[in-house]
Amino acid sequence: MFRFSKIIAPNLIKSLQHKPLQNENAFLVFLQGKKFLSDSANEKFALKHEEIGRPLYFDAQATTPMDPRVLDAMLPYLVSFHGNPHSRTHAYGWESEAGVEKAREQVASLIGADPKEIVFTSGATESNNISVKGVAHFYAPRKKHIVTTQIEHKCVLDSCRALEGEGFKITYLPVGPNGIINMKDLENALTPETSLVSIMTVNNEIGVMQPISEIGALCKSKKVFFHTDAAQAVGKVPLDVNSMNIDLMSISGHKVYGPKGVGALFIRRRPRVRVEPIQSGGGQERGMRSGTVPTPLVVGLGAACELAQREMAYDHAWMETLAQRFLDKIYSKLSHVIRNGDPKQTYPGCINLSFAYVEGESLLMALKDVALSSGSACTSASLEPSYVLRAIGTDEDLAHSSIRFGLGRFTTIEEVDYTAEKTIRHVERLREMSPLWEMVQEGVDLKNIQWSQH
């Protein structure tokens, strides 16, 4: 094709110039290249991908890239210090045990806990399972009631549903349109039979922060244990388990720029919280989580927590700068954009936006060179909108048009500008194709239209 356009095409045009057409009514159409549409149509509706290299990463709530300094800390334990940390009879075991105990101190320091209160797990999912099922089963004969919210992570909700099947009573608290619980609802839900309240610190989908200190104080006054899934909050916002009266806290390694496959669980010692272990074995981690502790991963988690503690103020200020820049650009060019969740009581690195009259999946397809997540569950086999967005009362059409932008430690201003500009261009393009958008522009109130069914 390239040879044809370079060599044959110019010669063909020259010969045609010298040779008159046989029929005076005939005309010649010569197409060069791939432009079958007019330039204006191309600009408006064509998808032009500048796919040079890998996409930009804007999905920090799903996982974060490992900080290179974390890898540096892990490498000796992947190669040289390969002993089992539970081997007490030789130097290889002692070296690994020293690495594990140092990591325990680093994790504890980040949340203001005692190192003996930290139990290493495979991640926040396992920590949540141990917390919810472990506490429920241990105190089951006397207390068979648990309180949680409608917007918890799936592993907490599924653990609660499993307990319901065993005869436990679960209260799923509603949240307001801003995604935050009403403290009166929580107080009214607590009974003498309540053993645990489980409420996440920062929501993974809309980024809202619950009033953890107030919840902790209420639970302490009612003598109910308080568990929080802090996977999205640890290392990003200041947390102190003592001042916030937290009894159990779940931590994930790969959400804090550490390795995947490792996490931690804080379990208070005074007053002591008892859990029934969900895994049988050698009784490691104070009998709460049997299995050989993976030394390199745990060392990586410890290093990531130490870095997060040292750089938290800087990271948070950077998130606020990037988030404000991104939102300013979007709001300056686009109307009918709704931010899901409370705009103030939130973690700035998680921005969930609904673009009215645009299908979220279409926008994701258009933004192929940016790694994003849809706020809707359409990316799975289900076409139902996200249960979190439904819980905050988002209309179904807006829930389907939501996109989550996740900013991280390594996100740059140039990446934010590029993503904002691409988003604006494609939202405008998709709206131009939407008859609903055209009706809104003409002042038609779509909510009052009686749609006929065929």
PDB file of N, CA and C in Angstrom, residues 34 40 51 57 60 76 105 132 201 234 248 277 284 331 353 363 407-408 415:
ATOM      1  N   LYS A  34      -6.771   6.965   4.037  1.00  0.00           N
ATOM      2  CA  LYS A  34      -7.928   6.308   4.631  1.00  0.00           C
ATOM      3  C   LYS A  34      -9.049   7.273   4.972  1.00  0.00           C
ATOM      4  N   SER A  40     -14.251  17.469   9.416  1.00  0.00           N
ATOM      5  CA  SER A  40     -15.043  17.860  10.578  1.00  0.00           C
ATOM      6  C   SER A  40     -15.686  16.641  11.243  1.00  0.00           C
ATOM      7  N   GLU A  51      -1.588   5.625  20.933  1.00  0.00           N
ATOM      8  CA  GLU A  51      -1.109   4.522  21.763  1.00  0.00           C
ATOM      9  C   GLU A  51       0.386   4.325  21.569  1.00  0.00           C
ATOM     10  N   TYR A  57      -1.331   5.261  34.283  1.00  0.00           N
ATOM     11  CA  TYR A  57      -1.974   4.499  35.361  1.00  0.00           C
ATOM     12  C   TYR A  57      -2.795   5.419  36.255  1.00  0.00           C
ATOM     13  N   ALA A  60      -5.294   3.720  41.186  1.00  0.00           N
ATOM     14  CA  ALA A  60      -4.559   3.505  42.439  1.00  0.00           C
ATOM     15  C   ALA A  60      -5.397   2.831  43.528  1.00  0.00           C
ATOM     16  N   PRO A  76      17.441  -8.749  49.613  1.00  0.00           N
ATOM     17  CA  PRO A  76      18.289  -9.688  50.377  1.00  0.00           C
ATOM     18  C   PRO A  76      17.515 -10.891  50.901  1.00  0.00           C
ATOM     19  N   GLU A 105       7.363  -3.941  63.799  1.00  0.00           N
ATOM     20  CA  GLU A 105       7.529  -2.638  64.464  1.00  0.00           C
ATOM     21  C   GLU A 105       7.186  -1.485  63.511  1.00  0.00           C
ATOM     22  N   VAL A 132     -14.205 -10.314  61.127  1.00  0.00           N
ATOM     23  CA  VAL A 132     -15.672 -10.445  61.175  1.00  0.00           C
ATOM     24  C   VAL A 132     -16.075 -11.839  61.654  1.00  0.00           C
ATOM     25  N   THR A 201     -12.716   2.686  56.718  1.00  0.00           N
ATOM     26  CA  THR A 201     -12.243   4.057  56.933  1.00  0.00           C
ATOM     27  C   THR A 201     -12.458   4.895  55.686  1.00  0.00           C
ATOM     28  N   VAL A 234      -4.603   3.421  55.247  1.00  0.00           N
ATOM     29  CA  VAL A 234      -3.313   3.287  55.923  1.00  0.00           C
ATOM     30  C   VAL A 234      -2.199   3.860  55.046  1.00  0.00           C
ATOM     31  N   LEU A 248      -9.845  -3.548  65.977  1.00  0.00           N
ATOM     32  CA  LEU A 248      -9.274  -4.384  64.914  1.00  0.00           C
ATOM     33  C   LEU A 248      -9.156  -3.531  63.653  1.00  0.00           C
ATOM     34  N   PRO A 277      -9.573 -18.461  65.170  1.00  0.00           N
ATOM     35  CA  PRO A 277      -8.848 -18.504  63.887  1.00  0.00           C
ATOM     36  C   PRO A 277      -9.644 -19.245  62.823  1.00  0.00           C
ATOM     37  N   GLN A 284       1.320 -20.276  64.201  1.00  0.00           N
ATOM     38  CA  GLN A 284       2.110 -19.050  64.067  1.00  0.00           C
ATOM     39  C   GLN A 284       1.240 -17.810  64.289  1.00  0.00           C
ATOM     40  N   TYR A 331     -14.356  20.648  35.333  1.00  0.00           N
ATOM     41  CA  TYR A 331     -15.509  21.535  35.574  1.00  0.00           C
ATOM     42  C   TYR A 331     -15.487  22.780  34.690  1.00  0.00           C
ATOM     43  N   LEU A 353     -16.467  10.301  39.276  1.00  0.00           N
ATOM     44  CA  LEU A 353     -17.301  11.273  38.568  1.00  0.00           C
ATOM     45  C   LEU A 353     -18.331  10.573  37.684  1.00  0.00           C
ATOM     46  N   LEU A 363     -16.991   5.512  27.435  1.00  0.00           N
ATOM     47  CA  LEU A 363     -15.909   6.439  27.779  1.00  0.00           C
ATOM     48  C   LEU A 363     -14.636   5.671  28.117  1.00  0.00           C
ATOM     49  N   LEU A 407      -5.555   8.562  41.747  1.00  0.00           N
ATOM     50  CA  LEU A 407      -4.241   9.214  41.704  1.00  0.00           C
ATOM     51  C   LEU A 407      -3.306   8.569  42.722  1.00  0.00           C
ATOM     52  N   GLY A 408      -2.017   8.561  42.410  1.00  0.00           N
ATOM     53  CA  GLY A 408      -1.057   7.930  43.310  1.00  0.00           C
ATOM     54  C   GLY A 408       0.212   8.743  43.488  1.00  0.00           C
ATOM     55  N   GLU A 415       0.492  13.934  33.387  1.00  0.00           N
ATOM     56  CA  GLU A 415      -0.465  12.830  33.235  1.00  0.00           C
ATOM     57  C   GLU A 415      -1.887  13.284  33.576  1.00  0.00           C
TER      58      GLU A 415
END
